[in-house]
Short mmCIF file of C-alpha atoms (C1' of nucleotides) in Angstrom, two decimals:
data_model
loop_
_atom_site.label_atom_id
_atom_site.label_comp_id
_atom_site.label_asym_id
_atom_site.label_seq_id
_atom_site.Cartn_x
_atom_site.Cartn_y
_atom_site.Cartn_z
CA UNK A 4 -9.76 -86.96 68.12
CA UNK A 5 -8.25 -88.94 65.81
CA UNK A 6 -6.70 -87.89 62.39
CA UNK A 7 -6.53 -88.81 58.96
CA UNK A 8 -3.23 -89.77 57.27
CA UNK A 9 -2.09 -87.04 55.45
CA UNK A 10 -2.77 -84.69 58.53
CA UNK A 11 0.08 -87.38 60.38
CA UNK A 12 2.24 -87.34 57.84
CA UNK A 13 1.95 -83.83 57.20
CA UNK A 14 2.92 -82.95 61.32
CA UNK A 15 5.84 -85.50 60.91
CA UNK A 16 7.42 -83.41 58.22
CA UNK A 17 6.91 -80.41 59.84
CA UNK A 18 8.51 -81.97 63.01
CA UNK A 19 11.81 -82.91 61.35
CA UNK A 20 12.08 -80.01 59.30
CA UNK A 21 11.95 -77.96 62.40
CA UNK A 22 14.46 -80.08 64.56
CA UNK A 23 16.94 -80.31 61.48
CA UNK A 24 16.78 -76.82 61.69
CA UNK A 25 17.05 -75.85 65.56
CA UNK A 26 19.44 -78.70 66.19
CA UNK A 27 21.97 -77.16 63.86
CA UNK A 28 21.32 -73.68 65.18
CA UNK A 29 21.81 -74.37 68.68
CA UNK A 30 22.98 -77.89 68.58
CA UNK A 31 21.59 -80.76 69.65
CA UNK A 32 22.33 -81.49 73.48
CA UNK A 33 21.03 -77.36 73.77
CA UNK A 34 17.60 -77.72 71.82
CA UNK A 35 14.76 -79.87 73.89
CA UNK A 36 11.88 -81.70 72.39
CA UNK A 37 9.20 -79.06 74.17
CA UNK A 38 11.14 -76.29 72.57
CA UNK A 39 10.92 -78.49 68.64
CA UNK A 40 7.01 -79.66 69.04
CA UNK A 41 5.80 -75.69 70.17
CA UNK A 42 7.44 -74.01 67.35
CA UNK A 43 5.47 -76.60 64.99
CA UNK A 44 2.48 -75.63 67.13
CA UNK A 45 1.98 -79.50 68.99
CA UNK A 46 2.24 -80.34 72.95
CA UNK A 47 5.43 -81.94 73.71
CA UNK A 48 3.59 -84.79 75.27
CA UNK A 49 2.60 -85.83 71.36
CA UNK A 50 5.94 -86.12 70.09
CA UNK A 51 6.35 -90.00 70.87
CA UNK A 52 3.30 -90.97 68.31
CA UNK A 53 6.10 -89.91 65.69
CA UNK A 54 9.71 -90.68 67.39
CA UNK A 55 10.48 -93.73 70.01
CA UNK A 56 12.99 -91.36 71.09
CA UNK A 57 15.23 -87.72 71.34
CA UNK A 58 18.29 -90.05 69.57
CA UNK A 59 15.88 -91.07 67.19
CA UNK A 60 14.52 -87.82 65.94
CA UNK A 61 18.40 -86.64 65.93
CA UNK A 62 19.09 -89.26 63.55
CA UNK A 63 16.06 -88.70 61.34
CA UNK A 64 16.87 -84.57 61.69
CA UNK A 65 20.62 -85.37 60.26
CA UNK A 66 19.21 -87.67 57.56
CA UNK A 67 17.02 -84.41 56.43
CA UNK A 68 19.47 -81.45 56.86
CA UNK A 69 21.86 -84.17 54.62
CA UNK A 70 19.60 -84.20 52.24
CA UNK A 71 18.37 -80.56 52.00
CA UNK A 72 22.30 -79.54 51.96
CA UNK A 73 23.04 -82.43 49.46
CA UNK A 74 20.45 -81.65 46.91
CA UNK A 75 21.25 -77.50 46.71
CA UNK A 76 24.75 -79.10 46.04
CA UNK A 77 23.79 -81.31 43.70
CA UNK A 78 21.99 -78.27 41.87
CA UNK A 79 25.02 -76.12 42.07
CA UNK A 80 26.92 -78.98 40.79
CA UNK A 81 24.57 -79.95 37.65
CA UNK A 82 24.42 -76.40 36.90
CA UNK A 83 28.29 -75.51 36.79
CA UNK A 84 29.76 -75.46 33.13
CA UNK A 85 31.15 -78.79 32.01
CA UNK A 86 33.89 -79.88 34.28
CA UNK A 87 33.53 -77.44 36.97
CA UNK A 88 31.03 -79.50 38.71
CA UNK A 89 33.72 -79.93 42.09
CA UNK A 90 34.55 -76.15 42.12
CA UNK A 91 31.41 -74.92 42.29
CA UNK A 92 30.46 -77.26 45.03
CA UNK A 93 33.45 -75.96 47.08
CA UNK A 94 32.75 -72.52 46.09
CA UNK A 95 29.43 -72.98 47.76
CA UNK A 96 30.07 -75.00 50.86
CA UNK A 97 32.61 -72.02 51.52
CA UNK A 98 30.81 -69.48 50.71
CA UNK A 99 30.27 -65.97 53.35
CA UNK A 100 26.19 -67.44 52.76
CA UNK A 101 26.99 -70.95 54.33
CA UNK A 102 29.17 -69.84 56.80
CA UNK A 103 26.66 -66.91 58.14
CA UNK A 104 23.36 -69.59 57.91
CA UNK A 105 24.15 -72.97 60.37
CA UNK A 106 20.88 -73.42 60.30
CA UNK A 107 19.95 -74.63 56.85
CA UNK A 108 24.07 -75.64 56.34
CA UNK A 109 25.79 -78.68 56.55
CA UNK A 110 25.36 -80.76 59.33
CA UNK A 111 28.76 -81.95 59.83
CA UNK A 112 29.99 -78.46 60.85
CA UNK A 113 27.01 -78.07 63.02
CA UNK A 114 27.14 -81.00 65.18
CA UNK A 115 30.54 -83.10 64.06
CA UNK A 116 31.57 -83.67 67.50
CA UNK A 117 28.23 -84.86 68.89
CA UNK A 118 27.85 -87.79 66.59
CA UNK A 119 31.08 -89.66 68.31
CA UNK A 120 29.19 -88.92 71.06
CA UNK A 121 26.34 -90.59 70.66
CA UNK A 122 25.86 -94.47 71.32
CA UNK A 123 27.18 -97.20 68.98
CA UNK A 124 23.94 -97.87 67.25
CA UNK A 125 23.13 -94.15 66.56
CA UNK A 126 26.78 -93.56 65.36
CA UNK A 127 25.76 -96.70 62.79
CA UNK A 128 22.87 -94.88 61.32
CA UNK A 129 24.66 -91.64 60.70
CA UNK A 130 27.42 -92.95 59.58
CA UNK A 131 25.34 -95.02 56.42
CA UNK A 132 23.84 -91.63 55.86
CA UNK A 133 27.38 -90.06 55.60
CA UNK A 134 27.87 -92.96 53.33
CA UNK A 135 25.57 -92.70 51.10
CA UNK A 136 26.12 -88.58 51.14
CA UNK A 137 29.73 -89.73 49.58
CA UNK A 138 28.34 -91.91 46.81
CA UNK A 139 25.99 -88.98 45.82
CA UNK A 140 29.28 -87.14 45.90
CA UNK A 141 31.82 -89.32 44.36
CA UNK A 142 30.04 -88.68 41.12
CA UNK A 143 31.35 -85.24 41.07
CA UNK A 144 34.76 -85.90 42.05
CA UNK A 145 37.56 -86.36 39.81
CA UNK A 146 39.75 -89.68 40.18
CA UNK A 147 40.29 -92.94 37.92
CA UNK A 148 38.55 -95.62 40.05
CA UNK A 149 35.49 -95.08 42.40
CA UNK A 150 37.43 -95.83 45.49
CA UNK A 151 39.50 -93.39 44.80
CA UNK A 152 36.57 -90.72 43.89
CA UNK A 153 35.13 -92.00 47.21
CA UNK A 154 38.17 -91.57 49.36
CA UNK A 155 38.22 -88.16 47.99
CA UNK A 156 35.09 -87.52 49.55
CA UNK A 157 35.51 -88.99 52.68
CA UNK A 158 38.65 -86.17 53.10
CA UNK A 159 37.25 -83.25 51.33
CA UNK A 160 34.03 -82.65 53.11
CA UNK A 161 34.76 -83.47 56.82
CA UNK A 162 38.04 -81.01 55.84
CA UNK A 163 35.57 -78.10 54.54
CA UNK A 164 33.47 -79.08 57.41
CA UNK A 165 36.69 -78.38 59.87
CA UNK A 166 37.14 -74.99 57.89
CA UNK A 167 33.45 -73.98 57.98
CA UNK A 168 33.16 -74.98 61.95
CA UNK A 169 36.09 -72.55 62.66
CA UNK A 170 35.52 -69.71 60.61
CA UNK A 171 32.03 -69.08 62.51
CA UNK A 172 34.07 -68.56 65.21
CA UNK A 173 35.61 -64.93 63.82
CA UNK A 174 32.95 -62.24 64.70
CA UNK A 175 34.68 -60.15 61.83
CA UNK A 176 32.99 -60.40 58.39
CA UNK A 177 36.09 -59.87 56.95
CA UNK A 178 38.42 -62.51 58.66
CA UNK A 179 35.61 -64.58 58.04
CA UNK A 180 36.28 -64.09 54.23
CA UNK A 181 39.60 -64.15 53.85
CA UNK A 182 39.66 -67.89 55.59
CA UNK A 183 37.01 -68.89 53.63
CA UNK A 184 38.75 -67.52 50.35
CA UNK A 185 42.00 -69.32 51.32
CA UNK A 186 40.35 -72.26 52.08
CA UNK A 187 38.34 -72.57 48.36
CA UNK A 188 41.67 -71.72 46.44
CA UNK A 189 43.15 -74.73 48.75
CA UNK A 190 40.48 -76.97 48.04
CA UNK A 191 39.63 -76.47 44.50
CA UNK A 192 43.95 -76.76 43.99
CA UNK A 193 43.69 -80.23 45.51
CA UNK A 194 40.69 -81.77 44.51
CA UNK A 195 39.26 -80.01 41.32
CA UNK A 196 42.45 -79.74 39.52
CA UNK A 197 45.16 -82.04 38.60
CA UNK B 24 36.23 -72.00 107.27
CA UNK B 25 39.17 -69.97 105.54
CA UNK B 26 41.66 -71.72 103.00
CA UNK B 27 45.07 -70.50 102.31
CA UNK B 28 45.74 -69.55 99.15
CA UNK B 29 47.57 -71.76 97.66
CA UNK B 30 45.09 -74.31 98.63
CA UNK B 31 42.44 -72.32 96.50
CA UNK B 32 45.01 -72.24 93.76
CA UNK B 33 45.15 -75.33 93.75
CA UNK B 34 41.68 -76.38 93.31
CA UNK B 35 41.07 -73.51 90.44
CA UNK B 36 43.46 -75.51 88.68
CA UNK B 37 41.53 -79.14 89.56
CA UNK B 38 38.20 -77.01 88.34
CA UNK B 39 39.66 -75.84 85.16
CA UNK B 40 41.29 -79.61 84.43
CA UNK B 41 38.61 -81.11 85.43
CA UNK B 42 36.37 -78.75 83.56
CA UNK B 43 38.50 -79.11 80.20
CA UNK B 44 38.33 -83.18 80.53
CA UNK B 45 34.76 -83.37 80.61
CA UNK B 46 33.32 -80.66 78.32
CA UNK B 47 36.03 -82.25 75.56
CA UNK B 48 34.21 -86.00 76.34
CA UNK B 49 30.72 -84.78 76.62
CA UNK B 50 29.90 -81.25 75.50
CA UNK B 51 30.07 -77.80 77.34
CA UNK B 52 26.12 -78.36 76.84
CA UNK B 53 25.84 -81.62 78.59
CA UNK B 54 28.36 -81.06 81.05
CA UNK B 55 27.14 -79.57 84.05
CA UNK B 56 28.58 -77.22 86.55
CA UNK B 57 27.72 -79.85 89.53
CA UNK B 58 29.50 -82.50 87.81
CA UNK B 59 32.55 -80.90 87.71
CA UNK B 60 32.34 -79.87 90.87
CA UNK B 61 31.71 -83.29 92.25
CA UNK B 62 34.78 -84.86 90.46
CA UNK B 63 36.70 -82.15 91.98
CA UNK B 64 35.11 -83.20 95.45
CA UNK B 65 33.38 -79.97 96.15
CA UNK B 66 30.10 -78.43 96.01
CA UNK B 67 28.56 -76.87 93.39
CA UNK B 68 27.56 -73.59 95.61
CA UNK B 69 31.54 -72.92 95.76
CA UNK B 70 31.93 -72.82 92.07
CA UNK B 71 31.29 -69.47 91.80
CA UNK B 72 34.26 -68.67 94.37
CA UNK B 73 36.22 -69.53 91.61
CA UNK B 74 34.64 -68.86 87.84
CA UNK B 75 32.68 -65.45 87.10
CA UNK B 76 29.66 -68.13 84.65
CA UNK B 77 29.85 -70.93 83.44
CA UNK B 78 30.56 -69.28 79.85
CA UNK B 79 33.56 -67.95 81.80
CA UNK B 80 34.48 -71.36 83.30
CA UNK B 81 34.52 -72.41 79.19
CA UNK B 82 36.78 -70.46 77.88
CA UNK B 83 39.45 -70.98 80.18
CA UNK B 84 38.66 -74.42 80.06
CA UNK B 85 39.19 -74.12 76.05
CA UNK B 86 42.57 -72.68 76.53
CA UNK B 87 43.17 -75.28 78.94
CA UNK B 88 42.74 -77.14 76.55
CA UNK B 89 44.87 -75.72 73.88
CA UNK B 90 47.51 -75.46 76.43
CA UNK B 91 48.04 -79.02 76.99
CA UNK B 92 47.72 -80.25 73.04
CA UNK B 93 49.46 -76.95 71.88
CA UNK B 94 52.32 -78.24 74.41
CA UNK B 95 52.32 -81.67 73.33
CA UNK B 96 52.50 -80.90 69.63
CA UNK B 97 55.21 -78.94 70.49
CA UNK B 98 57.60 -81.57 72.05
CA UNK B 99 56.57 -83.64 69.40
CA UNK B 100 58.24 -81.07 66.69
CA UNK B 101 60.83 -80.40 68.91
CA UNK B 102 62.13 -84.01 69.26
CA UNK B 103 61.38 -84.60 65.34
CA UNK B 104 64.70 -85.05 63.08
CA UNK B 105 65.63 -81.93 61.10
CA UNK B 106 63.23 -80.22 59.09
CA UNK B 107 60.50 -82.44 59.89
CA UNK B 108 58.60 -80.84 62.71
CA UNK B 109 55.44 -80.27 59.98
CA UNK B 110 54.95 -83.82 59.14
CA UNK B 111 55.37 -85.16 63.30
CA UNK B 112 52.50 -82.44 64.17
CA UNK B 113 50.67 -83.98 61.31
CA UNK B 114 51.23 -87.64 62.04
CA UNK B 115 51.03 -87.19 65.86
CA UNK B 116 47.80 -84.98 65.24
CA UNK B 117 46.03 -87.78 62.99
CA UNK B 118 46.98 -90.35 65.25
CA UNK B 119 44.46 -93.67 66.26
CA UNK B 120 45.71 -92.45 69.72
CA UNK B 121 44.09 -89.20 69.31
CA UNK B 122 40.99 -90.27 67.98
CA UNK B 123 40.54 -92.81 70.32
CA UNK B 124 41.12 -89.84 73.16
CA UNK B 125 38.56 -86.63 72.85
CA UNK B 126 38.89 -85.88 76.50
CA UNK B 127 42.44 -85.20 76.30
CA UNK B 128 42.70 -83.97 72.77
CA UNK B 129 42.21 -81.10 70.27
CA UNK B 130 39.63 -79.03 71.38
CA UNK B 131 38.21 -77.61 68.36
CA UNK B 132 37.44 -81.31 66.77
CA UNK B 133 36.03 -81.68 70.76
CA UNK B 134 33.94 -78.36 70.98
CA UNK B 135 34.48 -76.65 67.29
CA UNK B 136 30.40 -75.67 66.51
CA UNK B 137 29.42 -74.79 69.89
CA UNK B 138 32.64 -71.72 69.66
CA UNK B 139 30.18 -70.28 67.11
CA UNK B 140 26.96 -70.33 69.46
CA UNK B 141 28.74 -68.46 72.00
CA UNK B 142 27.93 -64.73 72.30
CA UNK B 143 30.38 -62.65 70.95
CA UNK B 144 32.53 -61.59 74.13
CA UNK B 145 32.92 -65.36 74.51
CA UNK B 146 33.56 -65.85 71.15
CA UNK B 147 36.13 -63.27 70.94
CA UNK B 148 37.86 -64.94 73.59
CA UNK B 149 38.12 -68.02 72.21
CA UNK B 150 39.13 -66.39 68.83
CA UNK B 151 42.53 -64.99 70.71
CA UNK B 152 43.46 -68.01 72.09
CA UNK B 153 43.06 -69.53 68.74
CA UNK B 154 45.51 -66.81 67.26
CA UNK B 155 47.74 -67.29 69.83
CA UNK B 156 48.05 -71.18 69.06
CA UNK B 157 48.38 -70.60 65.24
CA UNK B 158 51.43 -68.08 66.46
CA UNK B 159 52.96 -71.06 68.38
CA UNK B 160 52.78 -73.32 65.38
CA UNK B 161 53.64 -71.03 62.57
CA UNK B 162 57.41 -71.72 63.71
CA UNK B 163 57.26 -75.39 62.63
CA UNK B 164 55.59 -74.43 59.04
CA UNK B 165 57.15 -74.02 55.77
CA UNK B 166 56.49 -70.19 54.28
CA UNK B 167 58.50 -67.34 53.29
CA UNK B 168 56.49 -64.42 54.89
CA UNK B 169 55.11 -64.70 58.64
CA UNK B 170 51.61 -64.20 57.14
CA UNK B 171 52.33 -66.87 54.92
CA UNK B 172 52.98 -69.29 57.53
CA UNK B 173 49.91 -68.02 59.61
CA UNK B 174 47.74 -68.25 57.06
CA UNK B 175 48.61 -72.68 56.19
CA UNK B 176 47.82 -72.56 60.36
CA UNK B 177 44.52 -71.45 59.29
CA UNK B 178 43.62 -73.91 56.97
CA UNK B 179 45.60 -77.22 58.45
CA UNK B 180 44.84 -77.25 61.60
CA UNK B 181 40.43 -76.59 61.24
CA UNK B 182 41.02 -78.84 58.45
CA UNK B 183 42.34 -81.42 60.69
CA UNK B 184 39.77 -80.91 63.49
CA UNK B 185 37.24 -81.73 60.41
CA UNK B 186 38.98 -84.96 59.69
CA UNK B 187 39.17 -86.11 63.18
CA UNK B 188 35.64 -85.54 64.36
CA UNK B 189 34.40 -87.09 61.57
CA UNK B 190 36.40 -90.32 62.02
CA UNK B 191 35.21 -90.27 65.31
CA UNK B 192 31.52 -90.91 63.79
CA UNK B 193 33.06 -94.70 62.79
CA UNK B 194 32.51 -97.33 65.00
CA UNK B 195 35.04 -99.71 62.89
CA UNK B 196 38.46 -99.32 63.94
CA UNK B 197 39.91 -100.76 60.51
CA UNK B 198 37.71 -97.92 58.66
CA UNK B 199 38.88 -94.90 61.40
CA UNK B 200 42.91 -95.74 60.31
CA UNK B 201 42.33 -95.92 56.76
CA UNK B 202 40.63 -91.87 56.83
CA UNK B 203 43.35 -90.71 58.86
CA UNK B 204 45.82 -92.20 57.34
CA UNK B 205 44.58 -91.18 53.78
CA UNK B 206 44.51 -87.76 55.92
CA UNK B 207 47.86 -87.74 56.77
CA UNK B 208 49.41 -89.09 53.61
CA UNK B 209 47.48 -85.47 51.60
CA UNK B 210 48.28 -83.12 54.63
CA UNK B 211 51.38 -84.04 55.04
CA UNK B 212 52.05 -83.54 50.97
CA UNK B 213 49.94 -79.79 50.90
CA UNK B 214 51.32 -78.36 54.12
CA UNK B 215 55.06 -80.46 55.43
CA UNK B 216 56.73 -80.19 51.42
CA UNK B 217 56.86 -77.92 49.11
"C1'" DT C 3 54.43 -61.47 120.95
"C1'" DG C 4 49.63 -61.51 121.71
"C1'" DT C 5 45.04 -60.25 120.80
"C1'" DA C 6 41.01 -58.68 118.07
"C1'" DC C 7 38.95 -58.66 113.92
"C1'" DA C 8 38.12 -58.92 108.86
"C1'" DT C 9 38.40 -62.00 105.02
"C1'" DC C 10 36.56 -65.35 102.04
"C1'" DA C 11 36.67 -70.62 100.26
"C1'" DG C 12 33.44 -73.75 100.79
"C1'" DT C 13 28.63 -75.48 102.37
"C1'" DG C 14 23.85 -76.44 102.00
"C1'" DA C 15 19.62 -75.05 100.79
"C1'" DA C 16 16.81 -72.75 97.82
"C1'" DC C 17 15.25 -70.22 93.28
"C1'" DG C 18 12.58 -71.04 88.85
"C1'" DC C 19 13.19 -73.65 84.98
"C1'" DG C 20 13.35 -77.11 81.27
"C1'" DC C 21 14.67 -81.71 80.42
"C1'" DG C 22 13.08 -86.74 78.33
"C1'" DT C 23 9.60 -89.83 78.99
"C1'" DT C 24 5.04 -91.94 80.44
"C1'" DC C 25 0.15 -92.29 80.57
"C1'" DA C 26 -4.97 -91.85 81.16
"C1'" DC C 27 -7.96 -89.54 78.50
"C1'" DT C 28 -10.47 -87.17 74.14
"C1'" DG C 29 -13.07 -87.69 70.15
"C1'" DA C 30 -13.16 -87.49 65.03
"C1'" DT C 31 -11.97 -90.72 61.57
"C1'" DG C 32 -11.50 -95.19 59.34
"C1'" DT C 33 -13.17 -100.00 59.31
"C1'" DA C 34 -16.27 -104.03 59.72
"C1'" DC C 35 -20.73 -105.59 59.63
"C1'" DT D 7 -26.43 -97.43 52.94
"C1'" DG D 8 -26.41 -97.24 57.86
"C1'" DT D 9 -24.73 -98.41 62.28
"C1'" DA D 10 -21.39 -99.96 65.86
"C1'" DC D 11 -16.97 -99.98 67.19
"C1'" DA D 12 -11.83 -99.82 67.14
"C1'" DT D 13 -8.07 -96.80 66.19
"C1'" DC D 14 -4.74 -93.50 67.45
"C1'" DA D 15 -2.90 -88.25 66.93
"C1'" DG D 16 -2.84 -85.07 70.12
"C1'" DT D 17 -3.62 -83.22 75.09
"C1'" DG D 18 -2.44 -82.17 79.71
"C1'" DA D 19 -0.59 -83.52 83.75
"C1'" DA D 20 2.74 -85.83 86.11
"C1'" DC D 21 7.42 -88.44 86.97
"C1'" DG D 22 12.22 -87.65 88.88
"C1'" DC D 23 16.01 -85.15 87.60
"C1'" DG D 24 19.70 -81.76 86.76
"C1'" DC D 25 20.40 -77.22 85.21
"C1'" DG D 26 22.85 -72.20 86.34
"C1'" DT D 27 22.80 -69.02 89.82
"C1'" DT D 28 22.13 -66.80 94.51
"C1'" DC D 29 22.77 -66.38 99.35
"C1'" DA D 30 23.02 -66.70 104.51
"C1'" DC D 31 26.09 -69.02 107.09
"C1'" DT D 32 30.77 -71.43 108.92
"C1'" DG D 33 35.13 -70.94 110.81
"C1'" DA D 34 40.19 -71.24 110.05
"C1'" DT D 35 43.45 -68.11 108.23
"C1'" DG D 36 45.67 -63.70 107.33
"C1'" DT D 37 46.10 -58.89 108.89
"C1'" DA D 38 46.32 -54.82 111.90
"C1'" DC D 39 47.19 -53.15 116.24
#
DNA sequence: TGTACATCAGTGAACGCGCGTTCACTGATGTAC
DNA sequence: TGTACATCAGTGAACGCGCGTTCACTGATGTAC
């Protein structure tokens, strides 16, 4: 039977937002297309009337966790009292909450390594979404030209990212703290301040 | 047929390199037990000979892993002039050459997120040989109090694994330099002086 | 020193399973007349 | 306004493939006598 626009578009959504999520929770190479399409409720076999492909969904999944992670940072950031906009973004993206829910975190610490993995044209699109990430970004940060505001960026989050990545590793809560607290004193020191 | 023993010695060892080559280049998710096993030039029935799982087969090929880097860092500090072992780990560490290198490289920027999937025995694993690295390189950091020194090993060296997986994501060469050498330039001045 | 036997690394086949992708088919909806 | 037809989201089955793990079997080596 065919159905009516909405009902597509409607599916599609519910597709990514489902893959952005499992992809991050048990990465991407672990979580299979028949596994995505039955927890939206859909036969596997009707996942190609929305994606040519697995690298294309990926791609599409990053673009949404991005932007799900970007705007609650955006809201933290508009928010924070007037010029501690950066701090409370690294207070959040190290925070005991982000490090304890991969799922609906930052995508970077989630599946970093399996974007160099992927083939040149698939490494292009993510990388323009990481690009554009930084310009939302660079807004925040403090620095004289946008260059440098951007260059900021492009060290500050992959470094968080690093942080984040490892400290899910520690089974105790309160190891897991402690890095994380040491890590937002180092990163508000060296980008909020001064 | 029977095998002496250093002849199965041997090949635990061609396993385990093996092993720590390929999950670094493609994944511990994508790289299967029969693929290793067929590089080494043996079946994939006699794996088990050797490794209790393949969960079991990962973290020794993570320390592996950490052995070989962890080594070469070392020699690195070791043959830097006075005083500047920090900023040669640092340099050497945000190298082109190691970018441009997963399979032989830092494991965490290679494997970092899928540490936190594991179940916890595994995990825990993987945590000691992590402490036992940042013991190995708290020698070569600036700090009055052993804790002190531990705890910059904490942040530097996830925060570098951040860094370098991301600049993996860039397909331009010009643009992966430029990140890790901004990378270097900070790390070097928040963790090598002062 | 020589013989009998136990050990066990490696093989090859099998287990059930899920993978990504393709495709003929379905039937209610949207479109053209 | 009513009818005929094209569209296409979703199904269900199949494709060949590799996965992690188990197991009966092999035969040269190490061990015990």
């Amino acid at each position: 039977m065919r159905y009516s626009l909405e009902h597509k578009a409607k599916n599609h959504e519910r597709i990514l937002s489902v893959a952005a999520r499992t992809f991050r929770e048990h990465g991407g190479d672990s979580s299979g297309i028949g596994t995505v399409m039955s927890k939206v409720g859909l036969k596997k076999g009707g996942f190609y009337r929305h994606f040519d492909s697995k690298d294309d969904l990926f791609v599409e999944a990053v673009a949404r966790a991005l932007d799900e992670t970007g705007r609650a940072l955006e809201e933290v950031a508009k928010s924070a009292p007037e010029g501690q906009a950066m701090p409370a973004i690294i207070e959040r993206y190290l925070s005991v909450g982000h490090a304890n829910s991969p799922g609906s975190g930052c995508v970077r610490a989630a599946l970093g390594p399996e974007f160099g993995r992927k083939p040149p044209v698939v490494r292009q699109r993510i990388e323009a979404l990481l690009e554009a990430y930084r310009e939302r970004f660079a807004t925040f940060m403090p620095g004289r030209t946008r260059e440098q505001r951007l260059a900021k960026c492009r060290l500050l989050f992959p470094s968080m990212a690093g942080v984040l990545m490892m400290a899910r590793v520690t089974t105790n809560p309160r190891k897991r703290e402690q890095i994380l607290m040491e890590a937002r004193n180092f990163f508000i020191k060296s980008f909020a301040e001064g």
